[in-house]
Amino acid sequence: MDVRIEESWKKRLQTEFDKPYFKELTDFVRNEYRTKRIFPPAKLIFNAFDSCPFDDVKVVILGQDPYHGMGQAHGLCFSVNDGVEIPPSLVNIFKEINRSLGKPIPTSGNLTRWAEQGVLLLNATLTVRAHQAGSHQGKGWETFTDAAIKILAEEKVNLVFILWGNYAQRKGAFIDSSKHLVLKSVHPSPLSAFRGFIGNNHFVLANEYLRSHGIKEIDW
C-alpha cells in the first residue's frame, strides 16, 4: 500500500503498510473520516513521523490517544496547536521543565519545535472520534506504532525513551535498556503528576545522556 509519510519512515515501515491488518485499519479510518468528525485532520495523521525523520530521532515520548477536543490534536502527542488552551498534562510537563531547567513556561502548547530537534512525539493510536477518548483503540494503530518503536529500538543506539504512566511503560517494555536510556514515571495528568511526575528530572536526565554520547541535547 502506498502511504503518504516521510520517506525515511516509509522505507522502514513499508512491510507494515503491506500487511492485512493495515489495509483493514485504513478502510476503517477512511470510513470514519467520511462519516464522523475525527481528529487530527487527515493530513496530520502521520505528523509525528513527518516532523521527525528516522535518522534525526534522539528522544521518543509515548502518548496514548490524540486529544479529542476541537482544534487540539495535530498529530504530536501531548502537543496542541498554537492558540489552543494548554491541556492539564502539558501544563505539568512545562512545570517540570521550569522546575528542573529553570525555563519559563511557554504561552503555546505547540511542541513542533521539539519534533524538529529530534523528539518523536508518538501516540499509540493516531486517530480518535471527536469527544470520544479511546474510540479508535484496538483497530490496528497499536500494532503499527509498536512496529515503529521496535524498528527504532533495534536499528538505533543511544536513544532516550520517555515512558509516562502504565500504558506507555507496557508499550515500551521490550526496549533494551543496555542500548538506550529508558525513563519511567507516573503520567503528568493532574491525577498523578504530584505522585512522582513533578520531580522526575526526565528532561535533565535525557539531556545528560545525550551529551554523554556526543549527541546535541534538546532545548526543551
JSON list of C-alpha atoms in Angstrom, two decimals:
[
{"chain": "A", "resi": 1, "resn": "MET", "atom": "CA", "xyz": [0.00, 0.00, 0.00]},
{"chain": "A", "resi": 2, "resn": "ASP", "atom": "CA", "xyz": [1.22, 3.50, -0.84]},
{"chain": "A", "resi": 3, "resn": "VAL", "atom": "CA", "xyz": [1.07, 5.68, 2.28]},
{"chain": "A", "resi": 4, "resn": "ARG", "atom": "CA", "xyz": [1.92, 9.37, 2.40]},
{"chain": "A", "resi": 5, "resn": "ILE", "atom": "CA", "xyz": [4.56, 9.57, 5.10]},
{"chain": "A", "resi": 6, "resn": "GLU", "atom": "CA", "xyz": [8.10, 10.95, 5.39]},
{"chain": "A", "resi": 7, "resn": "GLU", "atom": "CA", "xyz": [10.40, 8.96, 3.11]},
{"chain": "A", "resi": 8, "resn": "SER", "atom": "CA", "xyz": [12.87, 7.53, 5.66]},
{"chain": "A", "resi": 9, "resn": "TRP", "atom": "CA", "xyz": [9.94, 6.18, 7.70]},
{"chain": "A", "resi": 10, "resn": "LYS", "atom": "CA", "xyz": [8.13, 4.94, 4.60]},
{"chain": "A", "resi": 11, "resn": "LYS", "atom": "CA", "xyz": [11.13, 2.84, 3.65]},
{"chain": "A", "resi": 12, "resn": "ARG", "atom": "CA", "xyz": [11.31, 1.21, 7.09]},
{"chain": "A", "resi": 13, "resn": "LEU", "atom": "CA", "xyz": [7.57, 0.78, 7.64]},
{"chain": "A", "resi": 14, "resn": "GLN", "atom": "CA", "xyz": [6.61, -0.43, 4.16]},
{"chain": "A", "resi": 15, "resn": "THR", "atom": "CA", "xyz": [6.35, -4.04, 5.37]},
{"chain": "A", "resi": 16, "resn": "GLU", "atom": "CA", "xyz": [3.69, -2.88, 7.88]},
{"chain": "A", "resi": 17, "resn": "PHE", "atom": "CA", "xyz": [1.78, -0.98, 5.18]},
{"chain": "A", "resi": 18, "resn": "ASP", "atom": "CA", "xyz": [1.63, -4.18, 3.14]},
{"chain": "A", "resi": 19, "resn": "LYS", "atom": "CA", "xyz": [0.15, -6.32, 5.92]},
{"chain": "A", "resi": 20, "resn": "PRO", "atom": "CA", "xyz": [-3.56, -7.24, 6.01]},
{"chain": "A", "resi": 21, "resn": "TYR", "atom": "CA", "xyz": [-4.16, -5.51, 9.37]},
{"chain": "A", "resi": 22, "resn": "PHE", "atom": "CA", "xyz": [-3.03, -2.18, 7.93]},
{"chain": "A", "resi": 23, "resn": "LYS", "atom": "CA", "xyz": [-5.44, -2.50, 4.99]},
{"chain": "A", "resi": 24, "resn": "GLU", "atom": "CA", "xyz": [-8.28, -3.15, 7.47]},
{"chain": "A", "resi": 25, "resn": "LEU", "atom": "CA", "xyz": [-7.12, -0.20, 9.61]},
{"chain": "A", "resi": 26, "resn": "THR", "atom": "CA", "xyz": [-7.00, 2.07, 6.57]},
{"chain": "A", "resi": 27, "resn": "ASP", "atom": "CA", "xyz": [-10.51, 1.06, 5.46]},
{"chain": "A", "resi": 28, "resn": "PHE", "atom": "CA", "xyz": [-11.82, 1.73, 8.99]},
{"chain": "A", "resi": 29, "resn": "VAL", "atom": "CA", "xyz": [-10.10, 5.11, 9.30]},
{"chain": "A", "resi": 30, "resn": "ARG", "atom": "CA", "xyz": [-11.21, 6.29, 5.84]},
{"chain": "A", "resi": 31, "resn": "ASN", "atom": "CA", "xyz": [-14.81, 5.40, 6.63]},
{"chain": "A", "resi": 32, "resn": "GLU", "atom": "CA", "xyz": [-14.58, 7.20, 9.99]},
{"chain": "A", "resi": 33, "resn": "TYR", "atom": "CA", "xyz": [-13.33, 10.40, 8.33]},
{"chain": "A", "resi": 34, "resn": "ARG", "atom": "CA", "xyz": [-16.14, 10.16, 5.76]},
{"chain": "A", "resi": 35, "resn": "THR", "atom": "CA", "xyz": [-18.92, 9.66, 8.31]},
{"chain": "A", "resi": 36, "resn": "LYS", "atom": "CA", "xyz": [-17.82, 11.28, 11.59]},
{"chain": "A", "resi": 37, "resn": "ARG", "atom": "CA", "xyz": [-15.72, 14.11, 12.99]},
{"chain": "A", "resi": 38, "resn": "ILE", "atom": "CA", "xyz": [-12.25, 12.66, 13.50]},
{"chain": "A", "resi": 39, "resn": "PHE", "atom": "CA", "xyz": [-9.06, 14.19, 14.89]},
{"chain": "A", "resi": 40, "resn": "PRO", "atom": "CA", "xyz": [-6.42, 15.11, 13.92]},
{"chain": "A", "resi": 41, "resn": "PRO", "atom": "CA", "xyz": [-7.11, 16.42, 10.40]},
{"chain": "A", "resi": 42, "resn": "ALA", "atom": "CA", "xyz": [-6.36, 13.55, 7.99]},
{"chain": "A", "resi": 43, "resn": "LYS", "atom": "CA", "xyz": [-3.27, 15.22, 6.55]},
{"chain": "A", "resi": 44, "resn": "LEU", "atom": "CA", "xyz": [-1.71, 15.27, 10.05]},
{"chain": "A", "resi": 45, "resn": "ILE", "atom": "CA", "xyz": [-2.24, 11.61, 10.99]},
{"chain": "A", "resi": 46, "resn": "PHE", "atom": "CA", "xyz": [1.48, 10.90, 10.46]},
{"chain": "A", "resi": 47, "resn": "ASN", "atom": "CA", "xyz": [2.72, 14.30, 11.62]},
{"chain": "A", "resi": 48, "resn": "ALA", "atom": "CA", "xyz": [4.94, 12.75, 14.33]},
{"chain": "A", "resi": 49, "resn": "PHE", "atom": "CA", "xyz": [6.88, 10.88, 11.63]},
{"chain": "A", "resi": 50, "resn": "ASP", "atom": "CA", "xyz": [6.79, 13.69, 9.07]},
{"chain": "A", "resi": 51, "resn": "SER", "atom": "CA", "xyz": [8.16, 16.19, 11.61]},
{"chain": "A", "resi": 52, "resn": "CYS", "atom": "CA", "xyz": [10.95, 13.90, 12.84]},
{"chain": "A", "resi": 53, "resn": "PRO", "atom": "CA", "xyz": [12.66, 11.74, 10.18]},
{"chain": "A", "resi": 54, "resn": "PHE", "atom": "CA", "xyz": [14.06, 8.39, 11.31]},
{"chain": "A", "resi": 55, "resn": "ASP", "atom": "CA", "xyz": [17.72, 9.43, 11.20]},
{"chain": "A", "resi": 56, "resn": "ASP", "atom": "CA", "xyz": [17.01, 12.53, 13.30]},
{"chain": "A", "resi": 57, "resn": "VAL", "atom": "CA", "xyz": [15.29, 10.76, 16.22]},
{"chain": "A", "resi": 58, "resn": "LYS", "atom": "CA", "xyz": [17.09, 11.27, 19.55]},
{"chain": "A", "resi": 59, "resn": "VAL", "atom": "CA", "xyz": [14.20, 11.05, 22.04]},
{"chain": "A", "resi": 60, "resn": "VAL", "atom": "CA", "xyz": [10.89, 9.18, 21.90]},
{"chain": "A", "resi": 61, "resn": "ILE", "atom": "CA", "xyz": [7.95, 10.31, 24.06]},
{"chain": "A", "resi": 62, "resn": "LEU", "atom": "CA", "xyz": [4.98, 7.94, 24.02]},
{"chain": "A", "resi": 63, "resn": "GLY", "atom": "CA", "xyz": [1.40, 9.09, 24.41]},
{"chain": "A", "resi": 64, "resn": "GLN", "atom": "CA", "xyz": [-1.83, 7.15, 24.19]},
{"chain": "A", "resi": 65, "resn": "ASP", "atom": "CA", "xyz": [-4.59, 8.89, 22.21]},
{"chain": "A", "resi": 66, "resn": "PRO", "atom": "CA", "xyz": [-4.85, 12.15, 20.27]},
{"chain": "A", "resi": 67, "resn": "TYR", "atom": "CA", "xyz": [-6.73, 14.92, 22.02]},
{"chain": "A", "resi": 68, "resn": "HIS", "atom": "CA", "xyz": [-10.43, 14.67, 21.14]},
{"chain": "A", "resi": 69, "resn": "GLY", "atom": "CA", "xyz": [-11.48, 18.33, 21.57]},
{"chain": "A", "resi": 70, "resn": "MET", "atom": "CA", "xyz": [-11.97, 20.81, 18.75]},
{"chain": "A", "resi": 71, "resn": "GLY", "atom": "CA", "xyz": [-8.76, 22.17, 17.25]},
{"chain": "A", "resi": 72, "resn": "GLN", "atom": "CA", "xyz": [-6.43, 20.48, 19.72]},
{"chain": "A", "resi": 73, "resn": "ALA", "atom": "CA", "xyz": [-4.82, 17.47, 18.02]},
{"chain": "A", "resi": 74, "resn": "HIS", "atom": "CA", "xyz": [-2.25, 17.95, 15.28]},
{"chain": "A", "resi": 75, "resn": "GLY", "atom": "CA", "xyz": [-0.50, 14.60, 15.25]},
{"chain": "A", "resi": 76, "resn": "LEU", "atom": "CA", "xyz": [2.09, 15.10, 18.00]},
{"chain": "A", "resi": 77, "resn": "CYS", "atom": "CA", "xyz": [1.45, 13.55, 21.42]},
{"chain": "A", "resi": 78, "resn": "PHE", "atom": "CA", "xyz": [0.83, 16.00, 24.30]},
{"chain": "A", "resi": 79, "resn": "SER", "atom": "CA", "xyz": [1.01, 18.91, 21.81]},
{"chain": "A", "resi": 80, "resn": "VAL", "atom": "CA", "xyz": [-1.74, 21.32, 20.75]},
{"chain": "A", "resi": 81, "resn": "ASN", "atom": "CA", "xyz": [-1.99, 23.91, 18.03]},
{"chain": "A", "resi": 82, "resn": "ASP", "atom": "CA", "xyz": [-0.97, 27.50, 18.68]},
{"chain": "A", "resi": 83, "resn": "GLY", "atom": "CA", "xyz": [-3.78, 29.50, 20.24]},
{"chain": "A", "resi": 84, "resn": "VAL", "atom": "CA", "xyz": [-5.39, 26.45, 21.90]},
{"chain": "A", "resi": 85, "resn": "GLU", "atom": "CA", "xyz": [-5.61, 26.32, 25.70]},
{"chain": "A", "resi": 86, "resn": "ILE", "atom": "CA", "xyz": [-2.74, 24.25, 27.09]},
{"chain": "A", "resi": 87, "resn": "PRO", "atom": "CA", "xyz": [-4.13, 20.92, 28.41]},
{"chain": "A", "resi": 88, "resn": "PRO", "atom": "CA", "xyz": [-3.52, 20.00, 32.07]},
{"chain": "A", "resi": 89, "resn": "SER", "atom": "CA", "xyz": [-0.96, 17.24, 31.35]},
{"chain": "A", "resi": 90, "resn": "LEU", "atom": "CA", "xyz": [1.10, 19.58, 29.20]},
{"chain": "A", "resi": 91, "resn": "VAL", "atom": "CA", "xyz": [0.87, 22.28, 31.86]},
{"chain": "A", "resi": 92, "resn": "ASN", "atom": "CA", "xyz": [2.51, 19.79, 34.26]},
{"chain": "A", "resi": 93, "resn": "ILE", "atom": "CA", "xyz": [5.17, 18.90, 31.68]},
{"chain": "A", "resi": 94, "resn": "PHE", "atom": "CA", "xyz": [6.03, 22.59, 31.37]},
{"chain": "A", "resi": 95, "resn": "LYS", "atom": "CA", "xyz": [6.04, 22.90, 35.19]},
{"chain": "A", "resi": 96, "resn": "GLU", "atom": "CA", "xyz": [8.62, 20.10, 35.44]},
{"chain": "A", "resi": 97, "resn": "ILE", "atom": "CA", "xyz": [10.79, 21.74, 32.76]},
{"chain": "A", "resi": 98, "resn": "ASN", "atom": "CA", "xyz": [10.53, 25.03, 34.63]},
{"chain": "A", "resi": 99, "resn": "ARG", "atom": "CA", "xyz": [11.37, 23.36, 37.97]},
{"chain": "A", "resi": 100, "resn": "SER", "atom": "CA", "xyz": [14.32, 21.33, 36.71]},
{"chain": "A", "resi": 101, "resn": "LEU", "atom": "CA", "xyz": [15.79, 23.54, 33.99]},
{"chain": "A", "resi": 102, "resn": "GLY", "atom": "CA", "xyz": [14.56, 26.99, 35.00]},
{"chain": "A", "resi": 103, "resn": "LYS", "atom": "CA", "xyz": [12.97, 27.64, 31.63]},
{"chain": "A", "resi": 104, "resn": "PRO", "atom": "CA", "xyz": [9.91, 29.93, 31.56]},
{"chain": "A", "resi": 105, "resn": "ILE", "atom": "CA", "xyz": [6.55, 28.25, 30.97]},
{"chain": "A", "resi": 106, "resn": "PRO", "atom": "CA", "xyz": [5.58, 28.77, 27.30]},
{"chain": "A", "resi": 107, "resn": "THR", "atom": "CA", "xyz": [2.40, 30.53, 26.25]},
{"chain": "A", "resi": 108, "resn": "SER", "atom": "CA", "xyz": [1.83, 27.98, 23.45]},
{"chain": "A", "resi": 109, "resn": "GLY", "atom": "CA", "xyz": [1.42, 24.23, 23.78]},
{"chain": "A", "resi": 110, "resn": "ASN", "atom": "CA", "xyz": [2.72, 23.58, 20.27]},
{"chain": "A", "resi": 111, "resn": "LEU", "atom": "CA", "xyz": [5.65, 21.13, 20.57]},
{"chain": "A", "resi": 112, "resn": "THR", "atom": "CA", "xyz": [6.67, 21.18, 16.91]},
{"chain": "A", "resi": 113, "resn": "ARG", "atom": "CA", "xyz": [9.95, 22.79, 17.99]},
{"chain": "A", "resi": 114, "resn": "TRP", "atom": "CA", "xyz": [10.75, 19.61, 19.97]},
{"chain": "A", "resi": 115, "resn": "ALA", "atom": "CA", "xyz": [9.97, 17.39, 16.97]},
{"chain": "A", "resi": 116, "resn": "GLU", "atom": "CA", "xyz": [12.26, 19.48, 14.78]},
{"chain": "A", "resi": 117, "resn": "GLN", "atom": "CA", "xyz": [15.11, 18.82, 17.24]},
{"chain": "A", "resi": 118, "resn": "GLY", "atom": "CA", "xyz": [14.66, 15.04, 17.13]},
{"chain": "A", "resi": 119, "resn": "VAL", "atom": "CA", "xyz": [11.88, 14.27, 19.60]},
{"chain": "A", "resi": 120, "resn": "LEU", "atom": "CA", "xyz": [9.42, 11.72, 18.20]},
{"chain": "A", "resi": 121, "resn": "LEU", "atom": "CA", "xyz": [6.09, 12.62, 19.85]},
{"chain": "A", "resi": 122, "resn": "LEU", "atom": "CA", "xyz": [4.23, 9.40, 19.16]},
{"chain": "A", "resi": 123, "resn": "ASN", "atom": "CA", "xyz": [0.74, 8.42, 20.26]},
{"chain": "A", "resi": 124, "resn": "ALA", "atom": "CA", "xyz": [-0.07, 4.71, 20.38]},
{"chain": "A", "resi": 125, "resn": "THR", "atom": "CA", "xyz": [-3.31, 5.43, 18.49]},
{"chain": "A", "resi": 126, "resn": "LEU", "atom": "CA", "xyz": [-3.09, 8.03, 15.74]},
{"chain": "A", "resi": 127, "resn": "THR", "atom": "CA", "xyz": [-6.77, 8.95, 15.30]},
{"chain": "A", "resi": 128, "resn": "VAL", "atom": "CA", "xyz": [-9.84, 9.47, 17.51]},
{"chain": "A", "resi": 129, "resn": "ARG", "atom": "CA", "xyz": [-13.51, 10.45, 17.23]},
{"chain": "A", "resi": 130, "resn": "ALA", "atom": "CA", "xyz": [-14.43, 13.89, 18.48]},
{"chain": "A", "resi": 131, "resn": "HIS", "atom": "CA", "xyz": [-15.21, 13.84, 22.22]},
{"chain": "A", "resi": 132, "resn": "GLN", "atom": "CA", "xyz": [-14.78, 10.04, 22.45]},
{"chain": "A", "resi": 133, "resn": "ALA", "atom": "CA", "xyz": [-11.47, 9.17, 24.10]},
{"chain": "A", "resi": 134, "resn": "GLY", "atom": "CA", "xyz": [-10.14, 5.77, 23.09]},
{"chain": "A", "resi": 135, "resn": "SER", "atom": "CA", "xyz": [-12.65, 5.37, 20.25]},
{"chain": "A", "resi": 136, "resn": "HIS", "atom": "CA", "xyz": [-10.02, 4.17, 17.75]},
{"chain": "A", "resi": 137, "resn": "GLN", "atom": "CA", "xyz": [-8.14, 1.89, 20.09]},
{"chain": "A", "resi": 138, "resn": "GLY", "atom": "CA", "xyz": [-7.90, -1.78, 19.17]},
{"chain": "A", "resi": 139, "resn": "LYS", "atom": "CA", "xyz": [-8.27, -1.17, 15.43]},
{"chain": "A", "resi": 140, "resn": "GLY", "atom": "CA", "xyz": [-4.63, -1.73, 14.46]},
{"chain": "A", "resi": 141, "resn": "TRP", "atom": "CA", "xyz": [-2.87, 1.53, 15.26]},
{"chain": "A", "resi": 142, "resn": "GLU", "atom": "CA", "xyz": [-1.18, -0.02, 18.30]},
{"chain": "A", "resi": 143, "resn": "THR", "atom": "CA", "xyz": [0.34, -2.77, 16.13]},
{"chain": "A", "resi": 144, "resn": "PHE", "atom": "CA", "xyz": [1.66, -0.16, 13.73]},
{"chain": "A", "resi": 145, "resn": "THR", "atom": "CA", "xyz": [3.16, 2.09, 16.41]},
{"chain": "A", "resi": 146, "resn": "ASP", "atom": "CA", "xyz": [4.67, -0.94, 18.18]},
{"chain": "A", "resi": 147, "resn": "ALA", "atom": "CA", "xyz": [6.45, -1.74, 14.91]},
{"chain": "A", "resi": 148, "resn": "ALA", "atom": "CA", "xyz": [7.80, 1.81, 14.65]},
{"chain": "A", "resi": 149, "resn": "ILE", "atom": "CA", "xyz": [9.15, 1.69, 18.22]},
{"chain": "A", "resi": 150, "resn": "LYS", "atom": "CA", "xyz": [10.67, -1.74, 17.61]},
{"chain": "A", "resi": 151, "resn": "ILE", "atom": "CA", "xyz": [12.48, -0.54, 14.47]},
{"chain": "A", "resi": 152, "resn": "LEU", "atom": "CA", "xyz": [13.90, 2.44, 16.36]},
{"chain": "A", "resi": 153, "resn": "ALA", "atom": "CA", "xyz": [14.97, 0.32, 19.33]},
{"chain": "A", "resi": 154, "resn": "GLU", "atom": "CA", "xyz": [16.66, -2.29, 17.12]},
{"chain": "A", "resi": 155, "resn": "GLU", "atom": "CA", "xyz": [18.26, -0.14, 14.40]},
{"chain": "A", "resi": 156, "resn": "LYS", "atom": "CA", "xyz": [19.48, 2.77, 16.53]},
{"chain": "A", "resi": 157, "resn": "VAL", "atom": "CA", "xyz": [21.54, 3.11, 19.72]},
{"chain": "A", "resi": 158, "resn": "ASN", "atom": "CA", "xyz": [21.63, 5.71, 22.48]},
{"chain": "A", "resi": 159, "resn": "LEU", "atom": "CA", "xyz": [18.04, 6.88, 22.13]},
{"chain": "A", "resi": 160, "resn": "VAL", "atom": "CA", "xyz": [16.09, 8.21, 25.10]},
{"chain": "A", "resi": 161, "resn": "PHE", "atom": "CA", "xyz": [12.66, 6.60, 25.54]},
{"chain": "A", "resi": 162, "resn": "ILE", "atom": "CA", "xyz": [10.37, 8.53, 27.90]},
{"chain": "A", "resi": 163, "resn": "LEU", "atom": "CA", "xyz": [7.52, 6.41, 29.25]},
{"chain": "A", "resi": 164, "resn": "TRP", "atom": "CA", "xyz": [4.99, 8.20, 31.43]},
{"chain": "A", "resi": 165, "resn": "GLY", "atom": "CA", "xyz": [2.27, 6.08, 33.02]},
{"chain": "A", "resi": 166, "resn": "ASN", "atom": "CA", "xyz": [1.49, 2.38, 32.96]},
{"chain": "A", "resi": 167, "resn": "TYR", "atom": "CA", "xyz": [0.22, 2.34, 29.39]},
{"chain": "A", "resi": 168, "resn": "ALA", "atom": "CA", "xyz": [3.42, 3.77, 27.91]},
{"chain": "A", "resi": 169, "resn": "GLN", "atom": "CA", "xyz": [5.56, 1.54, 30.14]},
{"chain": "A", "resi": 170, "resn": "ARG", "atom": "CA", "xyz": [3.77, -1.59, 28.95]},
{"chain": "A", "resi": 171, "resn": "LYS", "atom": "CA", "xyz": [4.13, -0.48, 25.33]},
{"chain": "A", "resi": 172, "resn": "GLY", "atom": "CA", "xyz": [7.87, 0.10, 25.76]},
{"chain": "A", "resi": 173, "resn": "ALA", "atom": "CA", "xyz": [8.55, -2.98, 27.89]},
{"chain": "A", "resi": 174, "resn": "PHE", "atom": "CA", "xyz": [10.66, -4.68, 25.19]},
{"chain": "A", "resi": 175, "resn": "ILE", "atom": "CA", "xyz": [13.15, -1.80, 24.79]},
{"chain": "A", "resi": 176, "resn": "ASP", "atom": "CA", "xyz": [16.73, -2.85, 25.59]},
{"chain": "A", "resi": 177, "resn": "SER", "atom": "CA", "xyz": [17.93, -0.55, 28.36]},
{"chain": "A", "resi": 178, "resn": "SER", "atom": "CA", "xyz": [21.54, -1.57, 27.72]},
{"chain": "A", "resi": 179, "resn": "LYS", "atom": "CA", "xyz": [21.34, 0.12, 24.28]},
{"chain": "A", "resi": 180, "resn": "HIS", "atom": "CA", "xyz": [19.08, 3.04, 25.21]},
{"chain": "A", "resi": 181, "resn": "LEU", "atom": "CA", "xyz": [18.09, 5.19, 28.17]},
{"chain": "A", "resi": 182, "resn": "VAL", "atom": "CA", "xyz": [14.57, 4.27, 29.31]},
{"chain": "A", "resi": 183, "resn": "LEU", "atom": "CA", "xyz": [12.99, 6.83, 31.66]},
{"chain": "A", "resi": 184, "resn": "LYS", "atom": "CA", "xyz": [9.80, 5.88, 33.52]},
{"chain": "A", "resi": 185, "resn": "SER", "atom": "CA", "xyz": [7.48, 7.73, 35.87]},
{"chain": "A", "resi": 186, "resn": "VAL", "atom": "CA", "xyz": [3.82, 8.29, 36.57]},
{"chain": "A", "resi": 187, "resn": "HIS", "atom": "CA", "xyz": [1.79, 10.19, 33.96]},
{"chain": "A", "resi": 188, "resn": "PRO", "atom": "CA", "xyz": [1.76, 14.02, 34.01]},
{"chain": "A", "resi": 189, "resn": "SER", "atom": "CA", "xyz": [-2.03, 14.13, 34.29]},
{"chain": "A", "resi": 190, "resn": "PRO", "atom": "CA", "xyz": [-3.42, 16.10, 37.26]},
{"chain": "A", "resi": 191, "resn": "LEU", "atom": "CA", "xyz": [-4.47, 12.78, 38.83]},
{"chain": "A", "resi": 192, "resn": "SER", "atom": "CA", "xyz": [-0.89, 11.58, 39.23]},
{"chain": "A", "resi": 193, "resn": "ALA", "atom": "CA", "xyz": [1.54, 14.44, 38.49]},
{"chain": "A", "resi": 194, "resn": "PHE", "atom": "CA", "xyz": [2.28, 15.14, 42.15]},
{"chain": "A", "resi": 195, "resn": "ARG", "atom": "CA", "xyz": [2.86, 11.45, 42.91]},
{"chain": "A", "resi": 196, "resn": "GLY", "atom": "CA", "xyz": [6.19, 11.40, 41.11]},
{"chain": "A", "resi": 197, "resn": "PHE", "atom": "CA", "xyz": [5.98, 13.22, 37.80]},
{"chain": "A", "resi": 198, "resn": "ILE", "atom": "CA", "xyz": [6.93, 16.61, 39.19]},
{"chain": "A", "resi": 199, "resn": "GLY", "atom": "CA", "xyz": [10.49, 15.98, 40.31]},
{"chain": "A", "resi": 200, "resn": "ASN", "atom": "CA", "xyz": [11.27, 13.06, 37.95]},
{"chain": "A", "resi": 201, "resn": "ASN", "atom": "CA", "xyz": [14.08, 15.09, 36.28]},
{"chain": "A", "resi": 202, "resn": "HIS", "atom": "CA", "xyz": [13.44, 13.35, 32.96]},
{"chain": "A", "resi": 203, "resn": "PHE", "atom": "CA", "xyz": [14.33, 16.40, 30.87]},
{"chain": "A", "resi": 204, "resn": "VAL", "atom": "CA", "xyz": [17.62, 16.86, 32.71]},
{"chain": "A", "resi": 205, "resn": "LEU", "atom": "CA", "xyz": [18.46, 13.15, 32.56]},
{"chain": "A", "resi": 206, "resn": "ALA", "atom": "CA", "xyz": [17.63, 12.96, 28.85]},
{"chain": "A", "resi": 207, "resn": "ASN", "atom": "CA", "xyz": [19.99, 15.83, 28.04]},
{"chain": "A", "resi": 208, "resn": "GLU", "atom": "CA", "xyz": [22.76, 14.46, 30.26]},
{"chain": "A", "resi": 209, "resn": "TYR", "atom": "CA", "xyz": [22.54, 11.11, 28.46]},
{"chain": "A", "resi": 210, "resn": "LEU", "atom": "CA", "xyz": [22.58, 12.70, 25.00]},
{"chain": "A", "resi": 211, "resn": "ARG", "atom": "CA", "xyz": [25.55, 14.88, 25.94]},
{"chain": "A", "resi": 212, "resn": "SER", "atom": "CA", "xyz": [27.45, 11.91, 27.35]},
{"chain": "A", "resi": 213, "resn": "HIS", "atom": "CA", "xyz": [27.14, 10.18, 23.96]},
{"chain": "A", "resi": 214, "resn": "GLY", "atom": "CA", "xyz": [28.18, 13.22, 21.94]},
{"chain": "A", "resi": 215, "resn": "ILE", "atom": "CA", "xyz": [24.64, 13.99, 20.79]},
{"chain": "A", "resi": 216, "resn": "LYS", "atom": "CA", "xyz": [23.29, 17.53, 20.78]},
{"chain": "A", "resi": 217, "resn": "GLU", "atom": "CA", "xyz": [20.84, 17.97, 23.66]},
{"chain": "A", "resi": 218, "resn": "ILE", "atom": "CA", "xyz": [17.25, 19.13, 23.31]},
{"chain": "A", "resi": 219, "resn": "ASP", "atom": "CA", "xyz": [16.28, 22.73, 24.01]},
{"chain": "A", "resi": 220, "resn": "TRP", "atom": "CA", "xyz": [13.16, 21.91, 26.00]}
]
